[in-house]
Coordinates of C-alpha atoms in Angstrom, one line a residue:
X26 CA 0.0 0.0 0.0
X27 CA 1.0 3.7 -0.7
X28 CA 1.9 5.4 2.1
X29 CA -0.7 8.4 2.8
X30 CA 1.1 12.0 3.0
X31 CA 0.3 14.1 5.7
X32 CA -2.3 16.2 5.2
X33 CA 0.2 19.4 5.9
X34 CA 2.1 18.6 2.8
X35 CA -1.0 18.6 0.9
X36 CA -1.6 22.2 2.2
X37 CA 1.5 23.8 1.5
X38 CA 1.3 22.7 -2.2
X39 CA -2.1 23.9 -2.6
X40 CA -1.1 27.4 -1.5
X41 CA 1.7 26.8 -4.0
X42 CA -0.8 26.4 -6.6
X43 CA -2.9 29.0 -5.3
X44 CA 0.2 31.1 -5.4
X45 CA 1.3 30.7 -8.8
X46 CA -1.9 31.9 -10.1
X47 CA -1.9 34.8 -7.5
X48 CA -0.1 38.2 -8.8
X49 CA 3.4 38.7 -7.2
X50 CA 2.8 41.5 -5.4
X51 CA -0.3 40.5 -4.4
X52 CA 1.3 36.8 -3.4
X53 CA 3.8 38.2 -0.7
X54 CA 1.8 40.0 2.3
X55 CA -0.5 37.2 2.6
X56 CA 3.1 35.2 3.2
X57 CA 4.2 37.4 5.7
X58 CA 0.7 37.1 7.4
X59 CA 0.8 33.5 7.6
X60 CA 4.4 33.3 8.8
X61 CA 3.4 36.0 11.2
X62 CA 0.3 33.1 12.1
X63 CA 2.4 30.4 12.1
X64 CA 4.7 31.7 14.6
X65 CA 1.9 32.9 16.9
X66 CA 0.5 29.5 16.4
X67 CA 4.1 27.8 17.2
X68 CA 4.4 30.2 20.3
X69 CA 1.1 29.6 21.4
X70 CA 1.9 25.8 20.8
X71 CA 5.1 26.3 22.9
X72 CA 3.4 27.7 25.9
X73 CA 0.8 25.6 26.1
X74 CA 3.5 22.8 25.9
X75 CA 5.2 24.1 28.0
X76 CA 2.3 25.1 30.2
X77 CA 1.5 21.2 30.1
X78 CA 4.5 19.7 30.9
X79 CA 4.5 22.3 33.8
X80 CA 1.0 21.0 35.1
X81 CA 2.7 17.7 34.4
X82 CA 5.3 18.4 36.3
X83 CA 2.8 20.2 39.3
X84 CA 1.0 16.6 38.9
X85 CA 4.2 14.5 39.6
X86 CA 5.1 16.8 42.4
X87 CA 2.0 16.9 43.8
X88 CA 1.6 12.3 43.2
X89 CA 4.9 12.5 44.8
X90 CA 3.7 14.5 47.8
X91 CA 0.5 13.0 48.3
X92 CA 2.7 9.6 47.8
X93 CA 4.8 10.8 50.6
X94 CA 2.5 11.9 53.2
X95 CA 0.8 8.5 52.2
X96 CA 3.6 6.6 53.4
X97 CA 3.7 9.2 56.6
X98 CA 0.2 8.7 57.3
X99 CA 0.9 4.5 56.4
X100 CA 3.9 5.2 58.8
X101 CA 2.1 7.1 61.6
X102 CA -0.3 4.5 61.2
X103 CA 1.9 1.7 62.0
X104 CA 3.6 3.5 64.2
X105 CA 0.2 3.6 66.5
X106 CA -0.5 0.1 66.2
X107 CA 2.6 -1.2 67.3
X108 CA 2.2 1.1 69.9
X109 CA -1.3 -0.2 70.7
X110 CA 0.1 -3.6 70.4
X111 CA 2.8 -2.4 72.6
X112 CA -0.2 -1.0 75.1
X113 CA -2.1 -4.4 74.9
X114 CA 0.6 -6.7 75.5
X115 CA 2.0 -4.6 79.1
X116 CA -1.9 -4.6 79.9
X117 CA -2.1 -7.7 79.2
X118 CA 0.8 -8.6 81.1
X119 CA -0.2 -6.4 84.2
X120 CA -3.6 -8.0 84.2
X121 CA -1.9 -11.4 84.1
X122 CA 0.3 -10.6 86.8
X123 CA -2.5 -9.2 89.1
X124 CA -4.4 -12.0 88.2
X125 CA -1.5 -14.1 89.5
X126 CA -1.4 -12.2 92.5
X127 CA -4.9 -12.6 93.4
X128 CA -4.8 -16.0 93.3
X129 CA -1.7 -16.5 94.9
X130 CA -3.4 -14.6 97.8
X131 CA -6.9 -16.4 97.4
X132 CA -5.0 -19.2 97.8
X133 CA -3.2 -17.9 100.7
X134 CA -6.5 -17.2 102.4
X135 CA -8.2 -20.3 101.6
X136 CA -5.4 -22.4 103.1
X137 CA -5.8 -19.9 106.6
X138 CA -9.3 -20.6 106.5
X139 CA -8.9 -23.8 105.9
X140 CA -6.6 -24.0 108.7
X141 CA -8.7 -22.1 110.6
X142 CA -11.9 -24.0 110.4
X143 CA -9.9 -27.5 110.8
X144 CA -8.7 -25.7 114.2
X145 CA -12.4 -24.8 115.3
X146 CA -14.0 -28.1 114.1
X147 CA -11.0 -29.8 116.3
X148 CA -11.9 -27.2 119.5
X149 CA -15.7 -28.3 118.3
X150 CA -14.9 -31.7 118.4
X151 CA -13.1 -31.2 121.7
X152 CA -15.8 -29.4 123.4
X153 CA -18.4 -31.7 122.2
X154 CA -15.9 -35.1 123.4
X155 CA -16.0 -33.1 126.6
X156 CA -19.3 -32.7 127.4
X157 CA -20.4 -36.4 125.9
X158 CA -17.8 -37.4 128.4
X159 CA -19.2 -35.4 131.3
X160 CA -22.9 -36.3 130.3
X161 CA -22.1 -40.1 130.8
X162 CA -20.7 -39.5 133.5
X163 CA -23.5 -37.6 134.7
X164 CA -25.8 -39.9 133.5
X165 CA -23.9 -42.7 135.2
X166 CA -23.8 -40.8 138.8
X167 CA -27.9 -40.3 137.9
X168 CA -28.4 -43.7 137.5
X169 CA -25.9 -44.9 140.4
X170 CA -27.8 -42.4 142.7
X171 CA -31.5 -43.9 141.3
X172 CA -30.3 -47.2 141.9
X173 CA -28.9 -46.8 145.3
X174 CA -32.5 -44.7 146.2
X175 CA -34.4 -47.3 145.1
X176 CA -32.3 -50.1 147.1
X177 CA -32.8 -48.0 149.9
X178 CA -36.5 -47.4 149.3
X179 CA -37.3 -51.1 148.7
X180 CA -35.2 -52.3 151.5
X181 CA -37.2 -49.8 154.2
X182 CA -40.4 -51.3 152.6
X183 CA -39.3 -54.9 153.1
X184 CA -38.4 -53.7 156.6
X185 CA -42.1 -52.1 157.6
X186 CA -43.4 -55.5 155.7
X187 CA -41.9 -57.7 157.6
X188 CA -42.2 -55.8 161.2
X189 CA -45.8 -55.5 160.0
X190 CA -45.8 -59.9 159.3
X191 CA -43.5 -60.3 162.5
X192 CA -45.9 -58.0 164.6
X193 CA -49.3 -60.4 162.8
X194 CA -47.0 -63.9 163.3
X195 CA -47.2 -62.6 167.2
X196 CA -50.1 -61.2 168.2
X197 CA -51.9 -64.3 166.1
X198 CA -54.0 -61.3 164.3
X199 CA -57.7 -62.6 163.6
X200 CA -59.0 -62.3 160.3
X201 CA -61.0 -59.6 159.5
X202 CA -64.2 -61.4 158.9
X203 CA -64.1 -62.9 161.9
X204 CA -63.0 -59.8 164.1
X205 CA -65.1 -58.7 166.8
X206 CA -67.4 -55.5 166.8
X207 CA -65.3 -52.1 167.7
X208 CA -65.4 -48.8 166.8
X209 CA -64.0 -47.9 163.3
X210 CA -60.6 -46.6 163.3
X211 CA -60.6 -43.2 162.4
X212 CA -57.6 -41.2 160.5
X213 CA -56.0 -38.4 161.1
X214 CA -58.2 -35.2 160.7
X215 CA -57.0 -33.4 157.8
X216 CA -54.7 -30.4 158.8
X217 CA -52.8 -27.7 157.1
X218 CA -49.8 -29.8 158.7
X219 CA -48.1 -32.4 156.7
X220 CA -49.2 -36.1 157.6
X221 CA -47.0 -37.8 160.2
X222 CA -44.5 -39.6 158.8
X223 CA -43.1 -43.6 159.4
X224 CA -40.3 -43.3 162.1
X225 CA -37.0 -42.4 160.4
X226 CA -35.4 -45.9 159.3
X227 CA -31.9 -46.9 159.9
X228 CA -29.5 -46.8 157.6
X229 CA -29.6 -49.7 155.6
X230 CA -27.5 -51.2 152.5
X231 CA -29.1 -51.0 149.2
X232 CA -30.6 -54.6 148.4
X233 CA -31.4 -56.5 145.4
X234 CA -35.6 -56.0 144.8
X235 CA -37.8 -58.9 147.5
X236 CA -38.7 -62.2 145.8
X237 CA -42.3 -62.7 146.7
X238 CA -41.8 -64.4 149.9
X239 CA -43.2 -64.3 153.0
X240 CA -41.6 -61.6 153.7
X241 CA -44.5 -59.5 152.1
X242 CA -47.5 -58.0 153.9
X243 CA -50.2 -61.0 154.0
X244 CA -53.3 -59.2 153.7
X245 CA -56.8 -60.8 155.2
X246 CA -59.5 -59.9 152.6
X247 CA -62.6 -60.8 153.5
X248 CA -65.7 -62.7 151.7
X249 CA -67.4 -60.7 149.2
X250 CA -70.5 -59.2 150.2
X251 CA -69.0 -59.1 154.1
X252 CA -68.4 -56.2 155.8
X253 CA -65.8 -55.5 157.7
X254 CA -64.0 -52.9 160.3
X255 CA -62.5 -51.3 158.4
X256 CA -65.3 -50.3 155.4
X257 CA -66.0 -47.1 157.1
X258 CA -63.1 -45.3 156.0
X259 CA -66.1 -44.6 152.7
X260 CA -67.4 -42.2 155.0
X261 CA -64.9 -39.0 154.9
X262 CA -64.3 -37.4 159.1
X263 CA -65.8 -34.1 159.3
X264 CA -68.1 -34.0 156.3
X265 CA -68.9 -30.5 154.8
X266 CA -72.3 -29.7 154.6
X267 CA -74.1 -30.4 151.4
X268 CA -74.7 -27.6 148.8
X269 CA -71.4 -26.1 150.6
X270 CA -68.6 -25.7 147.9
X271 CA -65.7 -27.7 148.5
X272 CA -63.5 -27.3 145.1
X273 CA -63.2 -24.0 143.7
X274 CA -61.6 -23.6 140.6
X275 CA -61.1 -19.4 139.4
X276 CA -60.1 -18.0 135.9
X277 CA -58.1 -20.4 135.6
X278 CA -55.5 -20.5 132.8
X279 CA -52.6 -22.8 131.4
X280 CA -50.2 -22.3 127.7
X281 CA -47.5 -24.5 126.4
X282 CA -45.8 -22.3 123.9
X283 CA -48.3 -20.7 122.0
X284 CA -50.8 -23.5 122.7
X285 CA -53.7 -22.1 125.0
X286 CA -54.5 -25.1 126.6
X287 CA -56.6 -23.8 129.3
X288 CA -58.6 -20.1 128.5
X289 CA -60.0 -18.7 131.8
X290 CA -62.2 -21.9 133.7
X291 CA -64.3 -21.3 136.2
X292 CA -65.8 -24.0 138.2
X293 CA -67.8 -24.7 141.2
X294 CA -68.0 -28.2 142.7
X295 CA -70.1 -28.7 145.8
X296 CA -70.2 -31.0 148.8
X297 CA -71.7 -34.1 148.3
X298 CA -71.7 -33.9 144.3
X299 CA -70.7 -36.4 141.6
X300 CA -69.5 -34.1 139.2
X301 CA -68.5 -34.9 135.7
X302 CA -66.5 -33.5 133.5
X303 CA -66.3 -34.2 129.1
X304 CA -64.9 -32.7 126.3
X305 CA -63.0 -33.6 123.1
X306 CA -59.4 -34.9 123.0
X307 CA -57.1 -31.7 123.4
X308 CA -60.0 -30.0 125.2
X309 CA -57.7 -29.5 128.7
X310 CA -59.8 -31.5 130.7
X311 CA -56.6 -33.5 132.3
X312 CA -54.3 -30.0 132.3
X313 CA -57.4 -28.7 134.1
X314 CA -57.6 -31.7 136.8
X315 CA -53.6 -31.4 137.0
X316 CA -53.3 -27.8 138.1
X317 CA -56.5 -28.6 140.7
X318 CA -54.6 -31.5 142.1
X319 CA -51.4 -29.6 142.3
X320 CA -49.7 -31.8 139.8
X321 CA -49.0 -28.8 137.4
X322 CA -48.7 -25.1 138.3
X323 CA -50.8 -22.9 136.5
X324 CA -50.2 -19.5 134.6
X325 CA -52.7 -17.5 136.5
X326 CA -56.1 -18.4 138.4
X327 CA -56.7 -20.1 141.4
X328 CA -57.9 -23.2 143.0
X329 CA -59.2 -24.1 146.9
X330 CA -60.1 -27.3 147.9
X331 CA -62.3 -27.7 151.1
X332 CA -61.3 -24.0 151.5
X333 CA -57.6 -24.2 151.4
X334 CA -55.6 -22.9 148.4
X335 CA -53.4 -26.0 146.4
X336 CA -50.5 -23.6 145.3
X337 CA -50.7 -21.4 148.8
X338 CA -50.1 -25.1 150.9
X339 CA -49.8 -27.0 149.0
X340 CA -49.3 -30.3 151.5
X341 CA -52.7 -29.7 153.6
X342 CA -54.6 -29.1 150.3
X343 CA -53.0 -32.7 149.3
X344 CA -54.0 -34.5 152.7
X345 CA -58.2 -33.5 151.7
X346 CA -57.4 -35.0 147.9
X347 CA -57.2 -38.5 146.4
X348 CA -56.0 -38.4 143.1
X349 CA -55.6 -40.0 139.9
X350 CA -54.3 -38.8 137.3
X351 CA -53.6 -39.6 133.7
X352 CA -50.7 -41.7 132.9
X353 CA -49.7 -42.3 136.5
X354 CA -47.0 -43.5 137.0
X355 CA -46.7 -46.4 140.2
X356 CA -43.8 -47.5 142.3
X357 CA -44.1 -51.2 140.2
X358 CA -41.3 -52.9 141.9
X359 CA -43.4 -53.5 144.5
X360 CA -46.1 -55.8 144.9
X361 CA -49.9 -54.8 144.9
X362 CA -49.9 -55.4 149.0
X363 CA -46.9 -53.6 149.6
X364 CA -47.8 -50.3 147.3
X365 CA -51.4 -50.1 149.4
X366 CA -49.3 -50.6 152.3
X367 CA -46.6 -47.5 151.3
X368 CA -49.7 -45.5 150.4
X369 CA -51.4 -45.2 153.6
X370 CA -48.2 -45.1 155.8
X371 CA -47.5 -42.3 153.7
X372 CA -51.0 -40.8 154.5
X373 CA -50.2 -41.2 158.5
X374 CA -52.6 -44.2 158.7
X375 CA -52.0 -46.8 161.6
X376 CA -50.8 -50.2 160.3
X377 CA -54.0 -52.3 161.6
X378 CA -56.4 -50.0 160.0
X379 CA -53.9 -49.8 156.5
X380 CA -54.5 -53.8 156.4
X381 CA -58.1 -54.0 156.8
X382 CA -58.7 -50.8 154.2
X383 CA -56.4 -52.7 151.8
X384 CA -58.4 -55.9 151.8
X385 CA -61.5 -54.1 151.3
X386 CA -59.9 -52.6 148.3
X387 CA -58.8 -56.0 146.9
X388 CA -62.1 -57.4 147.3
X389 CA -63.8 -54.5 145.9
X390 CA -61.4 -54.5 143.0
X391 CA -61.3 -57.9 142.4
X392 CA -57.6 -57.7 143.3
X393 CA -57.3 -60.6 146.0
X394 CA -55.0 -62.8 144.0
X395 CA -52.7 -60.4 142.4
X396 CA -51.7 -58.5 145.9
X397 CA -48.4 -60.7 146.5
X398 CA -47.6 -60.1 142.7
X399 CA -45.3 -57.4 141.4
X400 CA -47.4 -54.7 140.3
X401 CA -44.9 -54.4 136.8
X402 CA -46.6 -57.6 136.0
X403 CA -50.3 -56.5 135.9
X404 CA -52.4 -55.6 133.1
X405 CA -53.2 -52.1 132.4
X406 CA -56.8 -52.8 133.7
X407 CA -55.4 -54.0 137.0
X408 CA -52.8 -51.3 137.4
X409 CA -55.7 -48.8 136.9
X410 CA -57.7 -50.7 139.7
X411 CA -55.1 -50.9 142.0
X412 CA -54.0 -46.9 140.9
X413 CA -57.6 -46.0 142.3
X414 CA -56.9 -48.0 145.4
X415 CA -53.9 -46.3 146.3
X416 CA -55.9 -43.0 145.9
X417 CA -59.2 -44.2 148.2
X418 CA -57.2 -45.6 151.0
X419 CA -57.0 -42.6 153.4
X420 CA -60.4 -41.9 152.6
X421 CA -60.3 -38.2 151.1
X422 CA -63.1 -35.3 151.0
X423 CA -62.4 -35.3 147.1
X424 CA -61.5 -37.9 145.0
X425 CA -59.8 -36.2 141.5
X426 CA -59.9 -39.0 139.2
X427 CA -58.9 -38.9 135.2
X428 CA -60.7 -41.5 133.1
X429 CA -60.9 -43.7 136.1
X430 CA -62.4 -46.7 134.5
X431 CA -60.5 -46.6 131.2
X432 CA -59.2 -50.5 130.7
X433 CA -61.4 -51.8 133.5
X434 CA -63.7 -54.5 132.7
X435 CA -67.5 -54.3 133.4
X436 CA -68.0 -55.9 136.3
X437 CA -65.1 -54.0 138.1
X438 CA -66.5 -50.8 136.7
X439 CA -69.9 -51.5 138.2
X440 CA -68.1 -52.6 141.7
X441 CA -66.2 -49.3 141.9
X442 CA -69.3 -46.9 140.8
X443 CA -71.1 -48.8 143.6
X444 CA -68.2 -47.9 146.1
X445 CA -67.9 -44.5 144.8
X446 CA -71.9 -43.7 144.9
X447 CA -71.6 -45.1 148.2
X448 CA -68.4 -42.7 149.0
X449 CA -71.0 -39.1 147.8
X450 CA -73.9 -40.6 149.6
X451 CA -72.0 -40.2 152.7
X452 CA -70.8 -36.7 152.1
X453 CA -67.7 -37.6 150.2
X454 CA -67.5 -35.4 146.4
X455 CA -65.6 -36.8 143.0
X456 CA -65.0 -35.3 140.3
X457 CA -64.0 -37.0 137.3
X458 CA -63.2 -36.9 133.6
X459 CA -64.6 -39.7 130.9
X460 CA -65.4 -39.8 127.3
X461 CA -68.3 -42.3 128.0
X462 CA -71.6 -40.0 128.0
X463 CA -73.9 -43.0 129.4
X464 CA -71.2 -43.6 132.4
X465 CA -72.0 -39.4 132.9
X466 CA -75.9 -39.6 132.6
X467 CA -75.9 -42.6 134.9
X468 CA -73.6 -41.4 137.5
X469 CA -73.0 -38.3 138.1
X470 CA -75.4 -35.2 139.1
X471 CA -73.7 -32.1 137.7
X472 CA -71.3 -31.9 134.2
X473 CA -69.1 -29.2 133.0
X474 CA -68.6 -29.5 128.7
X475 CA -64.9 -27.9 128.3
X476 CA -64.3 -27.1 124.5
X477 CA -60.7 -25.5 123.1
X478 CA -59.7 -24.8 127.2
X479 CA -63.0 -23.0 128.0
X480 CA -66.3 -24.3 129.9
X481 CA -69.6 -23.8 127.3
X482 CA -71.9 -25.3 130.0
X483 CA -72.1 -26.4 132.9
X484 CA -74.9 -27.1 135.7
X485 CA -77.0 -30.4 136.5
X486 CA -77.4 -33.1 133.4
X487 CA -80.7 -31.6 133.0
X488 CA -79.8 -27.9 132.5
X489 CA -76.6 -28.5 130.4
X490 CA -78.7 -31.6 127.8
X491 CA -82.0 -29.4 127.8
X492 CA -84.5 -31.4 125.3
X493 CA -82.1 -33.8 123.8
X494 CA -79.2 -36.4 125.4
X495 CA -76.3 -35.4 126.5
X496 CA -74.1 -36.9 123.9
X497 CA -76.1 -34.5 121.4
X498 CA -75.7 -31.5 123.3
X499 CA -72.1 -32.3 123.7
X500 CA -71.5 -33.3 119.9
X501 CA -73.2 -29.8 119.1
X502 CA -71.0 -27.8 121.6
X503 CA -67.9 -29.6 120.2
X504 CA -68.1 -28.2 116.9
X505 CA -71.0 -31.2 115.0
X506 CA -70.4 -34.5 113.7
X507 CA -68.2 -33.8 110.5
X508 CA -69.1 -36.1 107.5
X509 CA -65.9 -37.9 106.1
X510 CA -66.1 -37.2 102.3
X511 CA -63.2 -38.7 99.5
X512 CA -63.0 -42.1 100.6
X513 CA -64.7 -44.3 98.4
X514 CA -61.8 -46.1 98.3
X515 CA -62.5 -47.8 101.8
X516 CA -66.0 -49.2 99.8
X517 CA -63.8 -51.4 97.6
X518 CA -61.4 -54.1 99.4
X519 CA -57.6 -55.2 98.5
X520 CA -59.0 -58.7 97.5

């Protein structure tokens, strides 16, 4: 291919041409004019070349300034974050070394605690050795000292028993059936004195307990239906007047804790009376008849029997009562003969009149065959019966008695309600506590209903039952029957 010319060759020639045909004259100022162009156009060429490669050289200077403070800024930059490296790391290292330093103190710390608490569980551990030490021992002088009182005891009842049997072997005593007529022994008159007591025995040895031998207290009881000398010890000495009161019982009040047991009783109990007293289990029927018998100190209120006050003498009030009360709790090393026997010696009762008022107990009782028998071995009917005994042998003006005929059989109970009807007809006064409401009606003359520690009536069966029986009128005092709901389950059986 031809190479193509540039176009300013082409230009030149044409003005050549252009030239040729122009007039000389004419042809030569129109040359100086474009020369004169040319070189403006060259100049103006120049500077703006040079005015370029100025800018150019501006631009490189001012890439090679902005490429320098770049690499400053990049610089300064990582400049700061080795130095915030550099920060990091020694916090890093400060935390790590306070971190070490804690612990090597926690550890420090735990280990005195440590030590510490081992040393006050040892001192525990010592203290606690120490006093299970001291409270065997304690426990082991306790029981030494029971033992050796109850040696004692039992050998200075052996010793009245058999001066009693050696005093019977020789004056060939008659038996009480067949005695002759005399006068009934009477007992001591009640005083605000205590009793008289047995002469002082000697020192004695402790003993092992007495087999049943001979050496027990032989006791003549008599044929039932007999009477004998001795029976009249149902009739109390001195008898108050009827209608008079002989137990007083004011605001009387009792708390275990925050258990109210007893809220403010009053009661009234005269002469002569068989007075009854029910209410439901918890009701403080048997905190009530402990406080009157001096068997538990009240909280406030207060309480004369036979006009003298339990808690102001206490020992005369005593001498006027015969109690018993619940869960009693009975010398039952001994046999039946010997505890009537310790019971009215206790009372100041002479020996002669203590044997005949014993087997008049037995027989009542039904008792004649288990007196020379460890009273330990009885039933818990029998202990009851010979419980009561103990309580009727000094013939008191009030006999306190807490579910007296609870594990007696029938014909016992019958026997003893005879003996005790017998005891208010001739001026004598009981009180007592049951949960049978026909034994109530049948006996007794007068009932108290206690509910929650306070008495909701009281008076003669009549005025407390009104139109319906007294088991009603109690049911509806103690809060009515309650309907057991939710167990249908008891309708179906296992098999």
């Amino acid at each position: 291919m031809a190479e193509k010319k540039p176009a300013t060759d082409a230009a030149p020639a044409a003005a050549g041409a252009t030239a040729a045909q122009v007039p000389a004259g004419k042809q030569e100022r129109p040359k100086r004019a474009t020369s004169t162009q040319a070189r403006a156009t060259a100049a103006a060429k120049t500077a703006a070349a040079r005015e370029a490669a100025a800018k150019r050289t501006a631009a490189r200077a001012a890439a090679s300034q902005a490429a320098a403070e770049k690499a400053a800024a990049a610089r300064a930059a990582a400049g700061l974050v080795q130095a915030a490296e550099a920060a990091e790391v020694a916090h890093a290292t400060e935390a790590a070394q306070i971190a070490e330093a804690a612990e090597a103190e926690a550890a420090v710390k735990a280990e005195a605690d440590s030590q510490a608490a081992s040393e006050a569980q040892a001192a525990v551990d010592a203290q606690k050795t120490e006093a299970a030490k001291q409270a065997r021992a304690e426990a082991k002088a306790s029981a030494e000292a029971a033992r050796h009182a109850e040696a004692v005891r039992i050998a200075e009842v052996t010793r009245i028993a058999e001066a009693t049997a050696a005093a019977a072997a020789a004056t060939k005593v008659i038996p009480a059936q067949a005695a002759p007529a005399q006068e009934p022994v009477q007992a001591p008159a009640p005083a605000r004195a205590a009793a008289p007591a047995p002469a002082a025995p000697k020192e004695v040895k402790p003993v092992k307990p007495p087999r049943e031998t001979t050496r027990q207290p032989q006791l003549t009881v008599p044929e039932p239906g007999t009477q004998s000398a001795a029976e009249s010890f149902l009739v109390p000495e001195q008898v108050p007047a009827r209608n008079s009161v002989v137990l007083s019982v004011s605001q009387l009040t009792k708390s275990f804790g925050r258990n109210l047991a007893v809220a403010g009783i009053d009661l009234e109990v005269t002469a002569g009376s068989f007075y009854g007293i029910v209410g439901p289990n918890g009701a403080g029927k048997t905190t009530t008849l402990s406080m009157i018998t001096g068997l538990l100190r009240p909280d406030s209120g207060s309480i004369t029997v036979n006009g003298i006050d339990v808690w102001s003498d206490p020992i005369a009030a005593k001498q006027v009562i015969g109690v018993l009360p619940d869960k009693l709790r009975l010398f039952d090393r001994l046999t039946g003969a010997q505890l009537l026997y310790y019971s009215g010696v206790l009372r100041g009762i002479d020996n002669d009149t203590v044997r005949a008022r014993s087997a008049d107990l037995a027989a009542a009782f039904g008792l004649e065959d288990a007196l020379n028998r460890l009273v330990a071995d009885y039933s818990a009917g029998m202990t009851k019966k010979i419980a009561l005994a103990c309580a009727m042998i000094h013939s008191p003006r009030v006999l306190i008695l807490d579910e007296p005929f609870e594990s007696v059989d029938p014909v016992s109970a019958v026997n003893v309600t005879e003996i005790l009807q017998k005891y208010v007809a001739s001026g004598g006064t009981v009180v007592l506590s049951s949960h049978g409401m026909d034994l109530i009606q049948r006996v007794c003359d007068r009932v108290a209903i206690i509910v929650q520690g306070k008495v909701l009536a009281s008076g003669t069966i009549d005025e407390v039952r009104g139109e319906k029986s007294l088991e009603d009128r109690f049911v509806e005092l103690a809060g009515g029957r309650k309907v057991a709901e939710g167990m249908e389950w008891l309708h179906s059986f296992s098999d």
